[in-house]
Amino acid sequence: MPDFMINEDLQNLIPFYKELDKAQQDLILQTGRFLTFEKNEIISGGKTSCQGFISVKSGEISAGMISEDGREAELFTLSAGDFCIFSASCLFLPKTFHVQMTAAKESKVFIIPSAAVEKLRSMNIHVELFAYKIMTKRFSDVMAATEELLFVSVEKRLLKILLSQADDKEGLPFSVFITQETLAKKLGTAREVVSRILSAFRKKGIIETKRGQIIVKDLGRLKNLLENQDLSD
């Protein structure tokens, strides 16, 4: 790929790219890399928790935390055009803070390695300011997700996920293509809990379930459930 095309690509992917001088841009060109990750492949976490800055070119990335017993809870998602620095957590955060980044679907990302990030921070104040701006936004996402996990019931959070898919759908029924395992990860609960809740909705005639698919038949009752939180038969 010609250099001018790479530069144009990086200008779109890295918000502070235009604030860098030629030597700093060259550092990114020499050390940064485009990588493609398959669905469910771990991008950053555990031994690879300090990869560097990640910019999403395409696909979707799930950021979450994993408990000691292996339970996962999604904190936020990144889509094309989003940027994250939790994948360079060793430069900004205590070693005890770990967020795992996983490809929710096939995703292409651009990674600026942590060593290069550290050099850029020391050379250009715009990089430092951008890092703290993004960190503030992502911590806001984490706090919002934590508040939901602590104070909003699993049923209500599941209803929100189903209803969020209704915005771009026309008519009924409509399908939400998601597995119960993925729902459990998003909700930070066990698959069995998700199965039990969906079974209750199915008995009410509100949804049907198929493998990897939830079919919403009665959007009005689904909204009433969210408003009233009445799961009784």
PDB file of N, CA and C in Angstrom, residues 51-102:
ATOM      1  N   GLN A  51      -0.819  -4.441  25.309  1.00  0.00           N
ATOM      2  CA  GLN A  51      -0.501  -4.440  23.887  1.00  0.00           C
ATOM      3  C   GLN A  51      -0.153  -3.048  23.379  1.00  0.00           C
ATOM      4  N   GLY A  52      -0.928  -2.061  23.816  1.00  0.00           N
ATOM      5  CA  GLY A  52      -0.751  -0.706  23.325  1.00  0.00           C
ATOM      6  C   GLY A  52      -2.096  -0.081  23.007  1.00  0.00           C
ATOM      7  N   PHE A  53      -2.081   1.073  22.338  1.00  0.00           N
ATOM      8  CA  PHE A  53      -3.322   1.720  21.912  1.00  0.00           C
ATOM      9  C   PHE A  53      -3.965   0.888  20.803  1.00  0.00           C
ATOM     10  N   ILE A  54      -5.273   0.731  20.864  1.00  0.00           N
ATOM     11  CA  ILE A  54      -5.994  -0.013  19.842  1.00  0.00           C
ATOM     12  C   ILE A  54      -7.030   0.888  19.190  1.00  0.00           C
ATOM     13  N   SER A  55      -6.995   0.926  17.854  1.00  0.00           N
ATOM     14  CA  SER A  55      -8.010   1.640  17.076  1.00  0.00           C
ATOM     15  C   SER A  55      -8.718   0.621  16.202  1.00  0.00           C
ATOM     16  N   VAL A  56     -10.051   0.635  16.228  1.00  0.00           N
ATOM     17  CA  VAL A  56     -10.841  -0.365  15.506  1.00  0.00           C
ATOM     18  C   VAL A  56     -11.132   0.125  14.091  1.00  0.00           C
ATOM     19  N   LYS A  57     -10.654  -0.613  13.115  1.00  0.00           N
ATOM     20  CA  LYS A  57     -10.918  -0.280  11.704  1.00  0.00           C
ATOM     21  C   LYS A  57     -12.241  -0.884  11.239  1.00  0.00           C
ATOM     22  N   SER A  58     -12.502  -2.112  11.667  1.00  0.00           N
ATOM     23  CA  SER A  58     -13.764  -2.765  11.317  1.00  0.00           C
ATOM     24  C   SER A  58     -14.063  -3.844  12.349  1.00  0.00           C
ATOM     25  N   GLY A  59     -15.343  -4.242  12.423  1.00  0.00           N
ATOM     26  CA  GLY A  59     -15.732  -5.283  13.357  1.00  0.00           C
ATOM     27  C   GLY A  59     -16.256  -4.729  14.669  1.00  0.00           C
ATOM     28  N   GLU A  60     -16.160  -5.529  15.710  1.00  0.00           N
ATOM     29  CA  GLU A  60     -16.647  -5.139  17.035  1.00  0.00           C
ATOM     30  C   GLU A  60     -15.811  -5.816  18.110  1.00  0.00           C
ATOM     31  N   ILE A  61     -15.405  -5.040  19.096  1.00  0.00           N
ATOM     32  CA  ILE A  61     -14.585  -5.541  20.199  1.00  0.00           C
ATOM     33  C   ILE A  61     -15.372  -5.446  21.495  1.00  0.00           C
ATOM     34  N   SER A  62     -15.357  -6.510  22.273  1.00  0.00           N
ATOM     35  CA  SER A  62     -16.008  -6.523  23.579  1.00  0.00           C
ATOM     36  C   SER A  62     -14.947  -6.367  24.661  1.00  0.00           C
ATOM     37  N   ALA A  63     -15.167  -5.423  25.565  1.00  0.00           N
ATOM     38  CA  ALA A  63     -14.256  -5.220  26.699  1.00  0.00           C
ATOM     39  C   ALA A  63     -14.962  -5.674  27.961  1.00  0.00           C
ATOM     40  N   GLY A  64     -14.328  -6.569  28.696  1.00  0.00           N
ATOM     41  CA  GLY A  64     -14.982  -7.096  29.885  1.00  0.00           C
ATOM     42  C   GLY A  64     -13.998  -7.526  30.948  1.00  0.00           C
ATOM     43  N   MET A  65     -14.558  -7.941  32.075  1.00  0.00           N
ATOM     44  CA  MET A  65     -13.749  -8.444  33.177  1.00  0.00           C
ATOM     45  C   MET A  65     -14.173  -9.878  33.467  1.00  0.00           C
ATOM     46  N   ILE A  66     -13.232 -10.671  33.964  1.00  0.00           N
ATOM     47  CA  ILE A  66     -13.488 -12.078  34.257  1.00  0.00           C
ATOM     48  C   ILE A  66     -13.208 -12.331  35.731  1.00  0.00           C
ATOM     49  N   SER A  67     -14.178 -12.946  36.410  1.00  0.00           N
ATOM     50  CA  SER A  67     -14.024 -13.244  37.833  1.00  0.00           C
ATOM     51  C   SER A  67     -13.134 -14.465  38.019  1.00  0.00           C
ATOM     52  N   GLU A  68     -12.767 -14.739  39.268  1.00  0.00           N
ATOM     53  CA  GLU A  68     -11.898 -15.882  39.564  1.00  0.00           C
ATOM     54  C   GLU A  68     -12.560 -17.205  39.189  1.00  0.00           C
ATOM     55  N   ASP A  69     -13.901 -17.242  39.224  1.00  0.00           N
ATOM     56  CA  ASP A  69     -14.595 -18.481  38.878  1.00  0.00           C
ATOM     57  C   ASP A  69     -14.925 -18.572  37.392  1.00  0.00           C
ATOM     58  N   GLY A  70     -14.370 -17.624  36.609  1.00  0.00           N
ATOM     59  CA  GLY A  70     -14.527 -17.684  35.166  1.00  0.00           C
ATOM     60  C   GLY A  70     -15.744 -16.979  34.619  1.00  0.00           C
ATOM     61  N   ARG A  71     -16.523 -16.311  35.471  1.00  0.00           N
ATOM     62  CA  ARG A  71     -17.709 -15.589  35.000  1.00  0.00           C
ATOM     63  C   ARG A  71     -17.281 -14.291  34.332  1.00  0.00           C
ATOM     64  N   GLU A  72     -17.885 -13.994  33.181  1.00  0.00           N
ATOM     65  CA  GLU A  72     -17.527 -12.799  32.421  1.00  0.00           C
ATOM     66  C   GLU A  72     -18.624 -11.750  32.521  1.00  0.00           C
ATOM     67  N   ALA A  73     -18.206 -10.481  32.480  1.00  0.00           N
ATOM     68  CA  ALA A  73     -19.155  -9.370  32.458  1.00  0.00           C
ATOM     69  C   ALA A  73     -18.658  -8.334  31.461  1.00  0.00           C
ATOM     70  N   GLU A  74     -19.496  -8.020  30.490  1.00  0.00           N
ATOM     71  CA  GLU A  74     -19.113  -7.032  29.474  1.00  0.00           C
ATOM     72  C   GLU A  74     -19.246  -5.630  30.050  1.00  0.00           C
ATOM     73  N   LEU A  75     -18.209  -4.802  29.828  1.00  0.00           N
ATOM     74  CA  LEU A  75     -18.205  -3.427  30.336  1.00  0.00           C
ATOM     75  C   LEU A  75     -18.596  -2.428  29.261  1.00  0.00           C
ATOM     76  N   PHE A  76     -18.088  -2.631  28.050  1.00  0.00           N
ATOM     77  CA  PHE A  76     -18.457  -1.779  26.923  1.00  0.00           C
ATOM     78  C   PHE A  76     -18.013  -2.467  25.639  1.00  0.00           C
ATOM     79  N   THR A  77     -18.487  -1.945  24.508  1.00  0.00           N
ATOM     80  CA  THR A  77     -18.066  -2.484  23.218  1.00  0.00           C
ATOM     81  C   THR A  77     -17.455  -1.367  22.370  1.00  0.00           C
ATOM     82  N   LEU A  78     -16.592  -1.757  21.470  1.00  0.00           N
ATOM     83  CA  LEU A  78     -15.957  -0.830  20.539  1.00  0.00           C
ATOM     84  C   LEU A  78     -16.320  -1.246  19.124  1.00  0.00           C
ATOM     85  N   SER A  79     -16.679  -0.283  18.295  1.00  0.00           N
ATOM     86  CA  SER A  79     -16.981  -0.565  16.893  1.00  0.00           C
ATOM     87  C   SER A  79     -16.053   0.259  16.005  1.00  0.00           C
ATOM     88  N   ALA A  80     -16.232   0.168  14.708  1.00  0.00           N
ATOM     89  CA  ALA A  80     -15.350   0.854  13.764  1.00  0.00           C
ATOM     90  C   ALA A  80     -15.247   2.341  14.091  1.00  0.00           C
ATOM     91  N   GLY A  81     -14.008   2.823  14.189  1.00  0.00           N
ATOM     92  CA  GLY A  81     -13.758   4.223  14.509  1.00  0.00           C
ATOM     93  C   GLY A  81     -13.498   4.490  15.970  1.00  0.00           C
ATOM     94  N   ASP A  82     -13.743   3.486  16.828  1.00  0.00           N
ATOM     95  CA  ASP A  82     -13.507   3.661  18.271  1.00  0.00           C
ATOM     96  C   ASP A  82     -12.050   3.401  18.625  1.00  0.00           C
ATOM     97  N   PHE A  83     -11.650   3.950  19.757  1.00  0.00           N
ATOM     98  CA  PHE A  83     -10.260   3.905  20.201  1.00  0.00           C
ATOM     99  C   PHE A  83     -10.242   3.504  21.676  1.00  0.00           C
ATOM    100  N   CYS A  84      -9.283   2.692  22.067  1.00  0.00           N
ATOM    101  CA  CYS A  84      -9.206   2.282  23.473  1.00  0.00           C
ATOM    102  C   CYS A  84      -7.764   2.251  23.959  1.00  0.00           C
ATOM    103  N   ILE A  85      -7.585   2.666  25.227  1.00  0.00           N
ATOM    104  CA  ILE A  85      -6.246   2.640  25.808  1.00  0.00           C
ATOM    105  C   ILE A  85      -6.133   1.662  26.970  1.00  0.00           C
ATOM    106  N   PHE A  86      -7.250   1.000  27.332  1.00  0.00           N
ATOM    107  CA  PHE A  86      -7.156  -0.004  28.402  1.00  0.00           C
ATOM    108  C   PHE A  86      -6.232  -1.138  27.991  1.00  0.00           C
ATOM    109  N   SER A  87      -6.008  -1.293  26.690  1.00  0.00           N
ATOM    110  CA  SER A  87      -5.070  -2.296  26.193  1.00  0.00           C
ATOM    111  C   SER A  87      -3.623  -1.847  26.371  1.00  0.00           C
ATOM    112  N   ALA A  88      -3.435  -0.647  26.924  1.00  0.00           N
ATOM    113  CA  ALA A  88      -2.102  -0.170  27.312  1.00  0.00           C
ATOM    114  C   ALA A  88      -2.143   0.176  28.797  1.00  0.00           C
ATOM    115  N   SER A  89      -2.853  -0.636  29.548  1.00  0.00           N
ATOM    116  CA  SER A  89      -3.131  -0.327  30.958  1.00  0.00           C
ATOM    117  C   SER A  89      -1.879  -0.219  31.817  1.00  0.00           C
ATOM    118  N   CYS A  90      -0.814  -0.924  31.434  1.00  0.00           N
ATOM    119  CA  CYS A  90       0.411  -0.888  32.240  1.00  0.00           C
ATOM    120  C   CYS A  90       1.021   0.511  32.282  1.00  0.00           C
ATOM    121  N   LEU A  91       0.668   1.366  31.324  1.00  0.00           N
ATOM    122  CA  LEU A  91       1.233   2.715  31.267  1.00  0.00           C
ATOM    123  C   LEU A  91       0.435   3.712  32.089  1.00  0.00           C
ATOM    124  N   PHE A  92      -0.836   3.380  32.394  1.00  0.00           N
ATOM    125  CA  PHE A  92      -1.712   4.362  33.010  1.00  0.00           C
ATOM    126  C   PHE A  92      -2.381   3.902  34.298  1.00  0.00           C
ATOM    127  N   LEU A  93      -2.522   2.589  34.477  1.00  0.00           N
ATOM    128  CA  LEU A  93      -3.368   2.079  35.554  1.00  0.00           C
ATOM    129  C   LEU A  93      -2.605   1.115  36.461  1.00  0.00           C
ATOM    130  N   PRO A  94      -3.136   0.878  37.676  1.00  0.00           N
ATOM    131  CA  PRO A  94      -2.500  -0.099  38.581  1.00  0.00           C
ATOM    132  C   PRO A  94      -2.481  -1.484  37.942  1.00  0.00           C
ATOM    133  N   LYS A  95      -1.490  -2.280  38.312  1.00  0.00           N
ATOM    134  CA  LYS A  95      -1.350  -3.608  37.739  1.00  0.00           C
ATOM    135  C   LYS A  95      -2.527  -4.510  38.082  1.00  0.00           C
ATOM    136  N   THR A  96      -3.295  -4.159  39.117  1.00  0.00           N
ATOM    137  CA  THR A  96      -4.425  -4.981  39.536  1.00  0.00           C
ATOM    138  C   THR A  96      -5.662  -4.767  38.667  1.00  0.00           C
ATOM    139  N   PHE A  97      -5.622  -3.758  37.790  1.00  0.00           N
ATOM    140  CA  PHE A  97      -6.777  -3.462  36.939  1.00  0.00           C
ATOM    141  C   PHE A  97      -6.587  -4.130  35.582  1.00  0.00           C
ATOM    142  N   HIS A  98      -7.467  -5.078  35.265  1.00  0.00           N
ATOM    143  CA  HIS A  98      -7.329  -5.812  34.007  1.00  0.00           C
ATOM    144  C   HIS A  98      -8.663  -5.836  33.264  1.00  0.00           C
ATOM    145  N   VAL A  99      -8.622  -5.446  32.026  1.00  0.00           N
ATOM    146  CA  VAL A  99      -9.785  -5.535  31.140  1.00  0.00           C
ATOM    147  C   VAL A  99      -9.403  -6.408  29.962  1.00  0.00           C
ATOM    148  N   GLN A 100     -10.229  -7.399  29.676  1.00  0.00           N
ATOM    149  CA  GLN A 100      -9.944  -8.282  28.546  1.00  0.00           C
ATOM    150  C   GLN A 100     -10.692  -7.790  27.312  1.00  0.00           C
ATOM    151  N   MET A 101      -9.954  -7.665  26.206  1.00  0.00           N
ATOM    152  CA  MET A 101     -10.538  -7.234  24.940  1.00  0.00           C
ATOM    153  C   MET A 101     -10.668  -8.462  24.037  1.00  0.00           C
ATOM    154  N   THR A 102     -11.892  -8.722  23.581  1.00  0.00           N
ATOM    155  CA  THR A 102     -12.163  -9.902  22.770  1.00  0.00           C
ATOM    156  C   THR A 102     -12.929  -9.501  21.517  1.00  0.00           C
TER     157      THR A 102
END
